[in-house]
Amino acid sequence: MNRPNARAFHPVLWAWRPQPVRDAWLAAALFAWVAVAVRLADPTRPGRFPRCPFHVLTGLDCPGCGSLRALHQLTRADVVAAADYNLLLVLALPAIALAWLRVVTGRTTRRVRPAWRGPRVILAGIALWTVARNLPVLGGVLGA
């Protein structure tokens, strides 16, 4: 008796394979959609977007607080106002764009390199950013 192909019964399991270029374009399309939505619905007006649950519970700014307002200002080409809302987003976007370009153009290298400590460094940077923006010493300069 012939056994039917397992793929015929599980199309989702074999259809979605990581493909870096396709995934990069999907991420860019999602980011563009969010940017257009934020541009059209001003996040500085109350009631447009939900409030940050971390800020509501603790009264402190999380690493992402002010990101929607910063993205709104970036869509209006006001980098200074965007940096005032969330400096981390303004500084991270060029690095993210560069990584996206490397993936899309195929300029990623396959050579053997030492272990990449990027995720640890990124998480440590986000933790430091969260602490720094909530310090009263700076007078709320880094706050959202």
Tab-separated table of C-alpha atoms in Angstrom:
chain	number	residue	atom	x	y	z
A	1	MET	CA	0.000	0.000	0.000
A	2	ASN	CA	1.358	3.403	-0.908
A	3	ARG	CA	1.573	5.912	1.905
A	4	PRO	CA	0.360	9.417	0.955
A	5	ASN	CA	2.808	12.282	1.117
A	6	ALA	CA	2.830	13.875	4.582
A	7	ARG	CA	3.115	17.328	3.030
A	8	ALA	CA	-0.300	17.000	1.486
A	9	PHE	CA	-1.863	16.876	4.940
A	10	HIS	CA	0.269	19.569	6.587
A	11	PRO	CA	0.659	22.453	4.136
A	12	VAL	CA	1.500	24.963	6.856
A	13	LEU	CA	4.391	22.924	8.223
A	14	TRP	CA	6.347	22.886	4.963
A	15	ALA	CA	5.123	26.101	3.333
A	16	TRP	CA	6.675	28.548	5.784
A	17	ARG	CA	10.416	28.161	5.690
A	18	PRO	CA	12.687	30.973	6.778
A	19	GLN	CA	13.730	32.911	3.714
A	20	PRO	CA	15.672	35.986	4.806
A	21	VAL	CA	14.962	38.167	1.766
A	22	ARG	CA	11.234	37.427	1.736
A	23	ASP	CA	11.029	37.927	5.496
A	24	ALA	CA	12.918	41.220	5.248
A	25	TRP	CA	10.472	42.509	2.648
A	26	LEU	CA	7.521	41.388	4.775
A	27	ALA	CA	8.994	43.231	7.754
A	28	ALA	CA	9.494	46.348	5.614
A	29	ALA	CA	5.888	46.168	4.404
A	30	LEU	CA	4.655	45.810	7.989
A	31	PHE	CA	6.795	48.740	9.114
A	32	ALA	CA	5.495	50.874	6.217
A	33	TRP	CA	1.919	49.984	7.110
A	34	VAL	CA	2.490	50.953	10.759
A	35	ALA	CA	4.213	54.194	9.721
A	36	VAL	CA	1.270	55.158	7.491
A	37	ALA	CA	-1.223	54.304	10.258
A	38	VAL	CA	0.729	56.363	12.800
A	39	ARG	CA	1.046	59.233	10.318
A	40	LEU	CA	-2.715	59.303	9.703
A	41	ALA	CA	-3.769	58.857	13.350
A	42	ASP	CA	-1.841	61.337	15.468
A	43	PRO	CA	-0.728	59.491	18.635
A	44	THR	CA	-0.406	62.751	20.593
A	45	ARG	CA	-4.189	63.060	20.638
A	46	PRO	CA	-5.719	61.047	23.497
A	47	GLY	CA	-7.791	57.977	22.689
A	48	ARG	CA	-6.119	57.141	19.383
A	49	PHE	CA	-3.872	54.372	20.698
A	50	PRO	CA	-3.906	52.368	23.955
A	51	ARG	CA	-1.701	53.560	26.791
A	52	CYS	CA	1.491	51.737	27.696
A	53	PRO	CA	0.605	49.077	30.300
A	54	PHE	CA	4.052	49.325	31.923
A	55	HIS	CA	3.642	53.089	32.364
A	56	VAL	CA	0.084	52.714	33.662
A	57	LEU	CA	1.143	50.125	36.267
A	58	THR	CA	4.441	51.634	37.416
A	59	GLY	CA	4.412	55.277	36.379
A	60	LEU	CA	7.826	54.724	34.757
A	61	ASP	CA	8.737	54.955	31.083
A	62	CYS	CA	9.478	51.646	29.371
A	63	PRO	CA	12.045	51.474	26.531
A	64	GLY	CA	9.270	51.856	23.964
A	65	CYS	CA	7.367	54.723	25.597
A	66	GLY	CA	7.111	57.559	23.120
A	67	SER	CA	7.898	55.365	20.097
A	68	LEU	CA	4.580	56.007	18.365
A	69	ARG	CA	4.931	59.749	18.856
A	70	ALA	CA	8.555	59.569	17.689
A	71	LEU	CA	7.555	57.599	14.586
A	72	HIS	CA	4.819	60.159	13.908
A	73	GLN	CA	7.383	62.952	14.077
A	74	LEU	CA	9.768	61.008	11.830
A	75	THR	CA	7.034	60.675	9.202
A	76	ARG	CA	6.799	64.468	9.350
A	77	ALA	CA	10.632	64.713	8.980
A	78	ASP	CA	11.062	66.293	12.425
A	79	VAL	CA	14.032	64.337	13.784
A	80	VAL	CA	14.609	66.623	16.784
A	81	ALA	CA	11.043	66.218	18.051
A	82	ALA	CA	11.252	62.464	17.425
A	83	ALA	CA	14.472	62.256	19.457
A	84	ASP	CA	12.725	64.157	22.246
A	85	TYR	CA	10.013	61.484	22.408
A	86	ASN	CA	12.261	58.407	22.112
A	87	LEU	CA	15.956	58.794	21.386
A	88	LEU	CA	16.506	55.032	21.323
A	89	LEU	CA	14.148	54.609	18.355
A	90	VAL	CA	15.790	57.423	16.422
A	91	LEU	CA	19.238	55.936	17.018
A	92	ALA	CA	18.157	52.350	16.294
A	93	LEU	CA	16.361	52.960	12.979
A	94	PRO	CA	19.534	53.582	10.910
A	95	ALA	CA	21.108	50.393	12.303
A	96	ILE	CA	17.947	48.439	11.538
A	97	ALA	CA	17.846	49.905	8.016
A	98	LEU	CA	21.473	48.923	7.452
A	99	ALA	CA	20.829	45.361	8.624
A	100	TRP	CA	17.764	45.222	6.359
A	101	LEU	CA	19.805	46.392	3.375
A	102	ARG	CA	22.470	43.764	4.048
A	103	VAL	CA	19.863	41.015	4.044
A	104	VAL	CA	18.025	42.252	0.941
A	105	THR	CA	21.164	42.813	-1.117
A	106	GLY	CA	22.657	39.489	-0.038
A	107	ARG	CA	25.742	41.072	1.493
A	108	THR	CA	25.602	38.906	4.560
A	109	THR	CA	28.693	36.786	4.918
A	110	ARG	CA	28.760	33.072	5.546
A	111	ARG	CA	32.326	32.880	6.846
A	112	VAL	CA	33.090	31.513	10.270
A	113	ARG	CA	33.166	34.209	12.904
A	114	PRO	CA	33.384	34.228	16.669
A	115	ALA	CA	30.126	33.896	18.552
A	116	TRP	CA	27.947	36.963	18.078
A	117	ARG	CA	26.990	38.552	21.358
A	118	GLY	CA	24.480	40.910	19.767
A	119	PRO	CA	21.356	39.776	21.598
A	120	ARG	CA	23.028	40.160	24.996
A	121	VAL	CA	24.413	43.577	24.084
A	122	ILE	CA	21.034	44.710	22.745
A	123	LEU	CA	19.190	43.534	25.866
A	124	ALA	CA	21.763	45.174	28.134
A	125	GLY	CA	21.464	48.402	26.138
A	126	ILE	CA	17.675	48.361	26.427
A	127	ALA	CA	17.922	47.757	30.190
A	128	LEU	CA	20.391	50.627	30.577
A	129	TRP	CA	18.159	52.869	28.470
A	130	THR	CA	15.176	52.046	30.694
A	131	VAL	CA	17.099	52.909	33.838
A	132	ALA	CA	18.661	56.069	32.389
A	133	ARG	CA	15.419	57.527	31.101
A	134	ASN	CA	13.749	57.105	34.496
A	135	LEU	CA	16.512	58.703	36.586
A	136	PRO	CA	15.365	61.919	38.240
A	137	VAL	CA	18.945	63.229	38.115
A	138	LEU	CA	18.616	64.040	34.432
A	139	GLY	CA	15.438	66.014	35.059
A	140	GLY	CA	13.351	63.935	32.700
A	141	VAL	CA	15.443	64.863	29.652
A	142	LEU	CA	15.267	61.301	28.311
A	143	GLY	CA	11.638	60.708	29.291
A	144	ALA	CA	8.828	60.265	26.803
